[in-house]
């Protein structure tokens, strides 16, 4: 029998089973909510500075907060209406953070935005002009890290990139936002890839997609035939393949050094969602005001993929899928592996929100922690080759010098170790604690 | 045959003697002269090696005592007055009167006072919970009730109260070593100078929110109203970031602030409560039928 070996990263990894219920549900445009709150720090780097005043009228796509310094991103209004207040709201951890609240009136878009649905293929901008447009549109990495894209794409003089990698892996179970985007906006993503290639002077694009999304692979493969330098690769489904370093290892078999970036092996990795946002910013003049969010759960009535405006209250999303089921135990923002559970529903969609997971009470509780039996399952699944059981014990005993020697800073915080532990030990929680202590000590 | 045995014995014993002389000389040359008094003084100290004195252990503290001319800046909080007087006698220096310190928990956010808004079921550690989010209650400053201080205490002096969930520190067993102060991620626990019979008056809240917000979150929060500041005749109370602090150096333990505090955030401990005091007065009257003149 002919058997083609699929590409994947070499070491560790798990394959969590999670039904992708929403993979055949097409993206629905969520009607704009009555009120939005745009958190000023929804990207890595310095929080944006508001440029609007209270009671000022804004249009959809109007700049409301400009970037504060180079490593920061612009924020645009996603609804038209009146600026209500610029006040503290609660962030995902429950701490206070500044946000601009806008109450919506009508749906009045900025004139410069092209809202026609047809795909625009041609562009004649050079690298600097593209980067300027990306910076103005406030585009950040939509895979979850929210690193400002214009910083990532501006390659330092001493380095060069010849390969662009588009990340369509979506290795988190349950989430389908990238999957649906690839199927419905495939053409746009490929144009976005072309724009990105010109921006970084790369001559080749590789798109990595896990083989549990055969429809997306087939669709993009047929579309990519028109472009000679874009190739689609099917990857073996394994978590955490969506991580930058693991994806580079899987696709071009090169290791990124610790604390290094993909640029060190002459590649640039971007999410497919980012490529789509870049397309919209460059070709349609549309800033980043919307993103695809998967809302799903075991007992959710109508799980769906939404094209939601950034700043939409979580409650609005929950109502759109038919309200919270009665036995809800936990609401997780993001995927089940790396997502963060919400402490209240008073939160808003940010540029990083790729999914909302409603977990029933029976599945939400953690099991009772038992003693470590030294089975070394955590060691075998760690994608970077650490010994999580050892790190946890060292952090428990506050031996912080030893964890530095054990290379705790290599940890991706993917959670594979906690996932496989038969004693349900909170390995990742302690590793995170150790990392934060070291960060404080060195700072 | 016998010659062989003799040869062996002779060679071995000669080489042994040479090695012994060599070792003797080496030991002579590289001998470390140590003050015998260090180990003698170490025996006087409690030997807990807790680090409460600020040195890495009892031996390091003993060395520091020997180097110093007086005991002004040196104190073993675990041993207290008795051990320090022994140390002073051993060194032949004057004993310095040191106050006793106790750890106090500056949070009144019990389950009744401060409502829980969500359920935390992660790893049982305050440090992890504090890293992750603001906690089960809405208070960003209050106790997380997961017991990092209990785990840190080397003397088993702290336990979590089952009813309120807050840590309770035993007056008798607390040695003021400061392990809990370091372990608490929210800096709630303070080492406080206490008067005779462990009497102390302190503000049991560290919430920096404005009065209205703090009151909404917790019924026993300090709202920074300033009543206690006006009442205090010794200028011992200051308000910073909407929370009052009583300076233990200036406080004369008159307890007028306790009476005026609208939320009950100021705590008095170690005193005989007024009810008990009245009772005792009555019983004393019956016993001696003489009025008590001096009030403790």
XYZ file of C-alpha atoms in Angstrom:
739
model
C 0.000 0.000 0.000
C 1.296 3.427 -0.831
C 1.758 5.410 2.353
C 3.029 8.952 2.367
C 4.692 9.918 5.632
C 3.237 13.183 6.888
C 5.472 15.952 8.120
C 5.495 16.810 11.805
C 7.865 17.979 14.524
C 10.219 15.411 15.961
C 9.926 15.388 19.725
C 6.988 15.058 22.091
C 3.463 16.251 21.472
C 0.023 14.912 22.265
C -3.139 14.399 20.312
C -6.051 15.594 22.420
C -9.390 14.360 21.214
C -11.869 17.139 20.812
C -14.701 17.102 18.354
C -14.598 20.026 16.016
C -18.376 20.457 16.001
C -18.290 23.744 14.166
C -16.039 22.697 11.274
C -18.901 22.582 8.776
C -20.656 25.698 10.040
C -19.966 28.632 7.752
C -18.841 31.951 9.201
C -21.798 34.136 10.165
C -21.524 37.879 10.448
C -22.539 38.841 13.958
C -24.671 42.012 13.985
C -22.841 44.841 15.758
C -23.673 45.046 19.467
C -25.191 48.100 21.173
C -22.044 48.813 23.082
C -18.415 47.866 22.581
C -15.380 48.241 24.789
C -12.000 48.467 23.119
C -9.312 47.508 25.597
C -6.242 49.690 25.017
C -3.786 46.895 25.706
C -4.844 44.061 23.433
C -1.439 43.515 21.856
C 2.075 42.889 23.072
C 3.919 46.083 23.876
C 2.868 49.484 25.127
C -0.877 50.203 25.510
C -2.336 52.483 22.823
C -3.126 56.143 23.583
C -6.745 57.304 23.018
C -7.110 60.020 20.359
C -10.865 60.540 20.702
C -12.735 62.500 23.326
C -15.820 61.609 25.273
C -19.058 62.262 23.319
C -17.132 62.403 20.035
C -18.873 60.716 17.103
C -16.874 57.977 15.402
C -17.330 55.931 12.239
C -16.571 52.268 11.675
C -12.862 51.985 10.985
C -11.932 55.338 12.487
C -8.742 55.463 14.531
C -9.628 55.768 18.226
C -6.272 54.988 19.847
C -2.870 55.414 18.265
C 0.187 53.315 18.919
C 2.432 54.372 21.752
C 5.893 53.797 20.355
C 7.111 51.309 17.781
C 6.145 48.071 19.548
C 2.465 48.898 19.896
C -0.585 48.839 17.629
C -3.338 51.190 16.495
C -6.903 50.501 17.545
C -9.891 51.408 15.374
C -13.541 51.707 16.218
C -15.504 48.665 15.117
C -18.896 50.366 15.302
C -20.204 53.800 14.464
C -21.568 55.871 17.304
C -20.615 57.997 20.257
C -17.664 57.567 22.614
C -19.257 56.868 25.985
C -16.360 56.795 28.382
C -12.664 56.053 28.628
C -12.512 54.159 31.880
C -11.198 51.098 33.633
C -12.797 47.779 32.787
C -11.809 44.342 34.021
C -9.347 42.402 31.910
C -9.260 38.626 31.528
C -7.520 38.169 34.896
C -10.022 40.449 36.622
C -7.561 43.296 37.056
C -8.375 46.782 35.888
C -7.327 47.971 32.454
C -8.227 51.070 30.448
C -10.751 50.774 27.646
C -12.749 52.997 25.296
C -16.470 52.294 25.447
C -18.504 53.269 22.385
C -22.289 53.037 22.140
C -23.383 52.134 18.633
C -25.731 54.218 16.507
C -26.385 52.927 13.001
C -23.644 51.316 10.924
C -21.811 54.157 9.216
C -18.499 53.033 7.691
C -15.527 55.202 6.881
C -15.600 56.159 3.157
C -12.069 54.964 2.446
C -12.941 51.329 3.223
C -13.795 49.186 0.196
C -16.703 46.950 1.262
C -17.248 45.140 -2.056
C -17.032 41.348 -1.755
C -14.898 40.719 -4.886
C -11.259 39.700 -4.544
C -8.647 42.250 -5.633
C -5.546 40.468 -6.894
C -3.259 43.211 -8.153
C -1.149 45.497 -6.049
C 1.848 47.625 -6.880
C 3.185 48.759 -3.541
C 6.720 48.288 -2.351
C 7.807 46.741 0.937
C 7.880 49.995 2.916
C 4.441 51.061 1.717
C 2.992 47.675 2.667
C 4.507 47.853 6.139
C 3.117 51.367 6.577
C -0.368 50.135 5.664
C -0.069 47.191 8.064
C 1.046 49.492 10.869
C -1.788 51.933 10.196
C -4.348 49.145 10.184
C -3.210 48.008 13.640
C -2.600 44.421 12.565
C -1.196 42.062 15.176
C -0.467 38.323 15.062
C -3.922 36.752 15.157
C -2.736 33.317 16.204
C -2.890 34.361 19.840
C 0.410 36.056 20.632
C -0.823 39.447 19.294
C 2.671 40.664 18.451
C 2.432 43.788 16.257
C 2.887 42.585 12.662
C 4.779 45.617 11.351
C 7.518 44.930 13.910
C 7.751 41.275 12.959
C 7.829 41.992 9.225
C 10.425 44.757 9.431
C 13.511 42.614 9.049
C 16.750 43.948 10.538
C 19.579 44.779 8.100
C 21.830 41.952 9.196
C 19.169 39.306 8.548
C 17.049 38.123 5.651
C 14.026 35.898 5.125
C 13.525 33.716 2.077
C 10.601 31.563 3.209
C 7.216 32.716 4.431
C 5.309 30.129 6.454
C 1.578 30.485 6.859
C 0.243 28.808 9.952
C -3.065 27.076 9.253
C -2.418 24.323 11.763
C -5.031 25.166 14.402
C -3.869 22.347 16.643
C -6.197 23.292 19.515
C -9.193 20.975 19.688
C -12.685 22.487 19.331
C -11.575 25.678 17.564
C -12.381 26.074 13.880
C -11.960 29.772 13.190
C -8.829 29.403 11.030
C -10.255 26.288 9.387
C -13.379 28.077 8.215
C -11.411 31.137 7.178
C -9.193 28.982 4.936
C -12.236 27.424 3.273
C -14.251 30.606 2.818
C -11.514 33.174 2.260
C -8.830 30.989 0.641
C -8.303 33.284 -2.327
C -7.866 36.309 -0.059
C -5.385 34.462 2.148
C -3.234 33.606 -0.874
C -3.253 37.231 -2.038
C -2.335 38.160 1.541
C 0.546 35.689 1.344
C 1.735 37.382 -1.861
C 1.628 40.775 -0.162
C 3.521 39.433 2.851
C 6.101 37.836 0.558
C 6.760 41.155 -1.088
C 6.946 42.896 2.289
C 9.692 40.584 3.573
C 11.303 39.842 0.138
C 10.648 36.114 0.483
C 10.467 33.948 -2.626
C 8.480 30.998 -1.355
C 5.398 30.425 0.801
C 4.649 27.215 2.640
C 1.209 26.743 4.147
C 1.052 24.127 6.905
C -2.326 22.541 7.631
C -2.999 19.517 9.845
C -4.474 16.535 8.048
C -7.640 16.582 10.170
C -8.792 19.399 7.877
C -8.762 17.599 4.490
C -11.304 19.984 2.962
C -9.158 23.026 3.733
C -6.026 21.320 2.370
C -7.803 20.367 -0.865
C -9.338 23.806 -1.306
C -6.086 25.682 -0.802
C -4.140 23.203 -2.933
C -6.428 23.815 -5.909
C -6.257 27.559 -5.392
C -2.470 27.511 -4.977
C -1.995 25.937 -8.419
C -2.383 29.421 -9.885
C 0.554 30.676 -7.855
C 3.867 29.052 -8.654
C 5.631 29.787 -5.385
C 2.918 28.903 -2.862
C 2.776 25.327 -1.627
C 0.377 23.628 0.773
C 1.624 20.896 3.102
C -0.492 18.442 5.053
C 0.886 17.860 8.549
C 0.212 15.053 10.989
C -2.337 16.157 13.584
C -0.345 16.696 16.744
C -0.468 19.324 19.452
C 1.376 21.833 19.802
C 2.168 22.057 16.098
C 0.742 25.569 15.879
C 3.668 26.837 17.900
C 6.119 28.766 15.739
C 9.176 26.679 16.569
C 7.400 23.349 16.145
C 5.901 24.409 12.815
C 9.268 25.511 11.414
C 10.751 22.191 12.540
C 7.912 20.280 10.880
C 7.960 22.143 7.572
C 11.595 22.910 6.819
C 13.304 20.707 9.444
C 15.284 23.500 11.065
C 15.567 24.224 14.772
C 15.100 27.774 16.008
C 17.559 28.479 18.828
C 16.203 29.214 22.287
C 15.142 32.857 22.683
C 15.601 33.086 18.901
C 12.994 33.934 16.305
C 12.093 32.226 13.002
C 14.125 34.950 11.274
C 17.246 33.245 12.661
C 16.558 30.369 10.247
C 15.522 32.835 7.503
C 11.766 32.349 7.785
C 8.780 34.421 8.815
C 5.788 32.659 10.356
C 2.365 34.232 10.227
C -1.110 32.976 10.948
C -3.579 32.556 8.081
C -5.856 34.973 9.920
C -3.091 37.570 9.860
C -2.606 37.007 6.134
C -6.320 37.656 5.617
C -6.146 40.813 7.752
C -3.132 41.988 5.739
C -5.064 41.416 2.510
C -7.968 43.486 3.805
C -5.702 46.260 5.045
C -3.673 46.563 1.848
C -6.287 45.858 -0.815
C -9.472 47.073 0.832
C -8.077 49.712 3.175
C -9.909 48.055 6.055
C -8.263 48.183 9.483
C -8.418 45.243 11.878
C -11.902 45.663 13.334
C -13.318 42.171 12.944
C -12.134 38.644 13.527
C -13.493 35.114 13.373
C -14.474 33.671 16.748
C -15.636 30.096 17.320
C -18.272 29.723 20.015
C -18.807 26.109 20.952
C -19.438 23.694 23.800
C -20.985 20.347 24.613
C -24.475 21.608 25.417
C -24.450 24.879 23.477
C -27.624 25.079 21.378
C -26.229 26.552 18.157
C -22.424 26.383 18.148
C -21.115 28.576 15.364
C -18.242 30.554 13.838
C -18.873 34.275 13.977
C -17.277 37.220 12.284
C -17.415 39.407 15.382
C -16.493 43.049 15.791
C -13.568 43.583 18.133
C -14.856 44.896 21.444
C -18.084 42.862 21.348
C -19.123 41.878 24.883
C -18.840 38.171 25.601
C -22.478 38.169 26.693
C -23.492 39.200 23.177
C -21.615 36.194 21.747
C -23.216 33.875 24.290
C -26.685 35.144 23.425
C -25.996 34.614 19.714
C -25.544 30.872 20.291
C -28.753 30.604 22.297
C -27.647 31.546 25.806
C -25.647 29.661 28.380
C -26.676 26.065 29.028
C -27.956 25.466 32.568
C -25.098 23.289 33.754
C -22.270 25.569 32.656
C -19.214 25.147 34.844
C -16.602 27.162 33.086
C -16.238 29.524 30.153
C -12.843 29.378 28.525
C -11.504 32.028 26.214
C -9.357 30.351 23.595
C -8.873 26.651 23.094
C -9.172 23.933 25.739
C -5.400 23.452 25.964
C -4.071 26.986 26.239
C -7.207 29.049 26.838
C -7.902 30.965 29.991
C -11.123 30.554 31.932
C -13.095 33.707 32.528
C -13.924 34.893 36.029
C -16.950 36.839 34.844
C -18.888 37.520 31.647
C -17.849 41.194 31.743
C -15.206 40.802 29.125
C -14.841 41.745 25.492
C -13.605 40.238 22.249
C -10.033 41.350 21.641
C -7.666 40.854 18.721
C -6.462 37.653 20.433
C -9.862 36.006 20.901
C -10.087 33.007 18.593
C -12.732 31.061 20.425
C -15.086 30.807 23.336
C -15.631 27.445 24.954
C -18.571 26.700 27.227
C -17.627 23.731 29.395
C -20.326 21.902 31.381
C -19.935 21.498 35.155
C -19.226 17.763 34.917
C -16.108 18.323 32.788
C -14.848 21.520 34.347
C -13.613 20.340 37.731
C -9.999 19.338 38.188
C -9.315 15.859 39.495
C -7.758 15.361 42.908
C -3.983 15.730 42.806
C -2.059 12.569 43.687
C 1.606 11.774 44.146
C 4.009 11.620 41.228
C 4.613 8.008 40.227
C 7.645 8.783 38.043
C 6.066 7.368 34.905
C 7.839 10.059 32.854
C 4.871 10.577 30.571
C 5.364 14.314 30.935
C 8.970 13.962 29.804
C 8.009 12.012 26.695
C 5.338 14.489 25.573
C 7.267 17.692 26.224
C 7.890 19.228 22.775
C 11.050 20.976 23.964
C 12.509 18.073 25.935
C 12.158 19.308 29.515
C 11.431 17.286 32.645
C 8.202 18.846 33.937
C 7.903 16.619 37.043
C 11.323 17.786 38.192
C 10.596 21.435 37.488
C 7.402 21.247 39.528
C 9.173 19.773 42.556
C 11.940 22.358 42.342
C 9.441 25.233 42.188
C 7.523 23.739 45.125
C 10.749 23.782 47.123
C 11.598 27.311 45.856
C 14.910 26.162 44.372
C 14.865 28.868 41.758
C 18.536 28.663 40.812
C 18.106 25.032 39.856
C 15.157 25.627 37.530
C 17.243 28.068 35.526
C 19.765 25.296 35.059
C 16.952 22.942 34.064
C 16.123 25.415 31.240
C 12.659 26.360 32.430
C 12.694 29.288 29.994
C 12.459 26.844 27.057
C 8.896 25.976 28.139
C 6.166 26.943 25.651
C 3.429 26.584 28.288
C 1.574 24.252 25.913
C 0.183 22.185 28.781
C 0.896 18.771 27.235
C 2.491 17.630 30.522
C -0.535 18.485 32.660
C -2.755 16.918 29.998
C -1.108 13.483 30.124
C -0.285 13.285 33.853
C -2.075 10.231 35.297
C -1.819 11.729 38.809
C -3.447 14.986 37.649
C -0.530 17.028 38.962
C -0.710 20.758 38.165
C 2.661 20.712 36.400
C 2.106 23.704 34.142
C 0.796 25.907 36.985
C 4.014 25.435 38.918
C 6.219 25.889 35.855
C 4.413 29.158 35.101
C 4.977 30.261 38.694
C 8.672 29.439 38.427
C 8.963 31.355 35.174
C 7.301 34.429 36.625
C 9.537 34.342 39.728
C 12.645 34.170 37.539
C 11.340 36.985 35.363
C 10.867 39.161 38.440
C 14.319 38.261 39.756
C 16.139 39.088 36.540
C 14.119 42.264 35.908
C 59.301 -17.357 53.357
C 59.579 -15.640 56.718
C 61.870 -13.070 55.126
C 59.103 -12.202 52.695
C 56.670 -11.572 55.523
C 59.227 -9.493 57.404
C 59.959 -7.472 54.273
C 56.291 -6.734 53.728
C 55.703 -5.698 57.322
C 58.744 -3.453 57.327
C 57.910 -1.708 54.034
C 54.308 -1.143 55.062
C 55.170 0.208 58.504
C 57.900 2.505 57.180
C 55.645 3.904 54.459
C 52.919 4.276 57.097
C 55.206 6.241 59.372
C 56.319 8.499 56.503
C 52.713 9.148 55.521
C 51.806 9.895 59.144
C 54.610 12.446 59.455
C 53.570 14.003 56.143
C 49.914 14.236 57.220
C 50.936 15.700 60.580
C 52.950 18.411 58.882
C 50.201 19.179 56.407
C 47.612 19.397 59.169
C 49.928 21.705 61.092
C 50.498 23.920 58.065
C 46.883 24.217 56.932
C 45.157 24.252 60.282
C 42.096 26.513 60.533
C 41.949 28.398 63.745
C 38.387 28.807 64.876
C 37.006 30.642 67.811
C 35.731 27.989 70.205
C 33.209 30.467 71.469
C 31.261 30.228 68.181
C 30.199 26.653 68.793
C 29.653 27.381 72.466
C 27.407 30.323 71.590
C 25.638 28.254 68.956
C 24.637 25.802 71.651
C 22.926 28.600 73.582
C 20.857 29.602 70.522
C 17.650 27.687 69.688
C 19.175 25.881 66.695
C 16.105 26.328 64.492
C 18.134 27.842 61.615
C 15.012 29.716 60.540
C 16.769 32.875 59.395
C 14.442 35.115 61.390
C 17.402 37.106 62.710
C 18.495 38.041 59.209
C 21.457 35.665 59.111
C 21.637 32.390 57.237
C 21.430 30.273 60.367
C 22.214 30.067 64.058
C 25.958 29.665 63.485
C 26.123 32.759 61.281
C 24.219 34.672 63.944
C 26.626 33.479 66.634
C 29.569 34.683 64.532
C 27.875 38.047 64.043
C 27.292 38.331 67.804
C 30.965 37.675 68.498
C 32.117 40.221 65.931
C 29.783 42.956 67.152
C 30.665 45.023 70.193
C 27.118 45.314 71.517
C 23.796 43.618 70.889
C 21.960 46.720 69.661
C 21.190 45.465 66.161
C 21.108 41.771 66.917
C 18.100 39.867 68.043
C 16.990 36.264 67.923
C 13.214 36.522 67.523
C 12.733 32.835 68.211
C 14.629 32.773 71.487
C 13.282 36.091 72.644
C 14.399 37.843 75.813
C 15.553 34.713 77.666
C 17.998 33.506 75.043
C 19.278 36.999 74.335
C 19.986 37.572 78.028
C 21.953 34.287 78.032
C 23.884 35.461 74.968
C 24.597 38.804 76.657
C 25.812 37.018 79.787
C 28.073 34.744 77.725
C 29.612 37.665 75.852
C 29.793 39.845 78.940
C 27.976 42.754 77.315
C 24.960 44.711 78.409
C 21.604 43.230 77.599
C 19.476 45.387 75.305
C 15.738 45.396 75.915
C 14.007 44.173 72.754
C 10.326 44.250 72.081
C 8.495 41.175 71.063
C 7.222 40.969 67.515
C 4.276 38.975 66.241
C 2.915 38.314 62.760
C -0.532 39.798 62.165
C -2.871 39.080 59.257
C -4.111 42.374 57.870
C -7.251 41.121 56.147
C -10.794 40.734 57.446
C -12.200 39.368 54.210
C -13.806 36.288 55.718
C -16.362 34.332 53.749
C -19.142 36.277 55.510
C -17.628 39.738 54.993
C -16.374 39.366 51.450
C -18.549 37.477 49.022
C -17.078 34.977 46.574
C -17.710 35.757 42.921
C -16.165 32.737 41.261
C -14.716 29.354 42.144
C -11.006 28.627 41.911
C -10.104 24.980 41.589
C -6.566 25.196 40.310
C -3.388 24.246 42.109
C -3.612 24.959 45.829
C -1.129 27.764 46.150
C -1.666 31.472 46.740
C 1.331 32.339 44.561
C -0.129 30.502 41.560
C -3.611 31.945 42.058
C -2.174 35.442 42.429
C -0.221 34.983 39.213
C -3.296 33.775 37.405
C -6.002 36.238 38.382
C -7.465 38.497 41.059
C -8.931 35.782 43.238
C -12.258 34.328 44.260
C -13.523 37.546 45.793
C -13.510 40.931 44.080
C -10.772 42.269 46.370
C -7.418 42.636 44.581
C -5.570 43.082 47.842
C -7.165 40.554 50.183
C -6.304 37.083 51.365
C -6.575 34.288 48.794
C -7.202 31.689 51.536
C -5.099 28.949 49.936
C -2.590 28.669 52.763
C 0.887 29.497 51.458
C 1.630 31.010 54.898
C 0.549 27.781 56.598
C 2.987 25.801 54.449
C 5.763 28.326 55.008
C 5.546 28.439 58.831
C 8.327 26.286 60.340
C 6.723 26.373 63.810
C 3.214 25.262 62.829
C 1.815 28.461 64.293
C -0.642 29.236 61.482
C -3.836 27.456 60.535
C -6.710 28.376 58.250
C -9.912 29.023 60.131
C -12.601 26.704 58.814
C -15.375 29.271 59.183
C -13.783 32.440 57.824
C -11.124 30.809 55.658
C -8.552 33.316 56.892
C -5.229 32.325 58.449
C -5.063 32.503 62.234
C -1.688 32.998 63.895
C -1.182 31.582 67.351
C 0.288 34.110 69.814
C 2.085 31.444 71.776
C 3.846 29.587 68.984
C 4.627 32.469 66.606
C 8.322 33.308 66.774
C 8.166 36.226 64.307
C 10.694 34.619 61.968
C 9.057 36.287 58.968
C 8.675 33.178 56.774
C 4.961 33.852 56.270
C 5.588 37.508 55.414
C 7.837 36.395 52.588
C 5.474 33.648 51.424
C 2.378 35.855 51.181
C 2.085 37.052 47.559
C -0.188 39.926 48.556
C 1.905 41.277 51.446
C -0.931 41.013 53.920
C 1.059 39.663 56.852
C 3.098 42.145 58.849
C 5.563 41.638 61.715
C 4.287 43.966 64.387
C 5.789 45.143 67.639
C 3.563 44.087 70.491
C 3.256 45.387 74.031
C 3.032 43.418 77.253
C 0.819 40.329 77.075
C 0.990 40.509 73.262
C -1.331 43.497 73.189
C -1.679 45.062 69.786
C -3.997 47.367 67.844
C -3.796 47.259 64.063
C -5.774 47.981 60.905
C -6.867 44.653 59.521
C -7.160 45.683 55.889
C -4.827 46.561 53.020
C -7.398 47.493 50.370
C -6.213 50.519 48.381
C -9.549 51.134 46.651
C -11.628 54.238 47.323
C -13.993 53.944 50.291
C -17.164 53.285 48.340
C -15.639 50.563 46.197
C -13.890 48.921 49.136
C -17.102 48.888 51.155
C -19.030 47.301 48.288
C -16.475 44.512 47.990
C -16.045 43.800 51.700
C -18.115 44.896 54.670
C -15.075 44.935 56.966
C -12.777 46.960 54.699
C -10.945 50.108 55.739
C -12.653 52.887 53.783
C -10.123 55.572 54.636
C -12.744 57.774 56.353
C -10.197 59.319 58.718
C -12.272 59.055 61.905
C -9.481 57.190 63.640
C -6.937 59.842 62.616
C -9.039 62.554 64.267
C -9.583 60.452 67.360
C -5.917 59.553 67.882
C -4.164 61.905 70.287
C -0.698 60.547 69.602
C -0.576 61.098 65.806
C -0.007 57.394 65.389
C -2.423 56.871 62.501
C -1.785 57.879 58.903
C -3.915 57.304 55.808
C -2.274 56.455 52.517
C -4.060 55.135 49.407
C -7.375 55.041 51.284
C -6.107 52.721 53.972
C -5.156 53.624 57.533
C -1.960 52.435 59.196
C -1.215 52.566 62.898
C 2.433 53.171 63.746
C 3.299 50.672 66.503
C 6.064 52.976 67.798
C 3.629 55.817 68.501
C 0.535 53.817 69.435
C -0.197 53.906 73.152
C -2.907 51.238 72.919
C -5.683 53.537 74.147
C -8.073 51.792 71.758
C -10.202 54.861 71.040
C -9.774 54.233 67.312
C -11.274 50.758 67.711
C -14.454 52.270 69.095
C -14.910 54.838 66.322
C -14.101 52.649 63.313
C -17.370 52.368 61.327
C -16.478 49.092 59.614
C -14.660 47.353 62.431
C -11.455 47.196 60.410
C -9.316 48.133 63.421
C -8.623 45.142 65.602
C -7.495 44.921 69.195
C -5.938 41.709 70.353
C -4.448 40.528 73.613
C -6.730 42.753 75.665
C -9.372 41.573 78.040
C -12.553 42.609 76.244
C -14.754 45.200 77.924
C -17.453 42.631 78.701
C -14.977 40.335 80.405
C -13.439 43.301 82.159
C -16.800 44.263 83.691
C -17.359 40.675 84.771
C -13.971 40.450 86.371
C -14.549 43.697 88.193
C -17.742 42.312 89.644
C -16.144 39.105 90.811
C -13.209 41.015 92.251
C -15.623 43.269 94.108
C -17.327 40.272 95.610
C -13.992 38.817 96.623
C -12.354 41.826 98.202
C -15.150 44.395 98.294
C -12.507 46.983 97.551
C -12.624 49.181 94.418
C -9.912 48.605 91.865
C -7.960 51.767 91.247
C -5.399 50.940 88.636
C -6.673 49.960 85.215
C -4.422 47.663 83.290
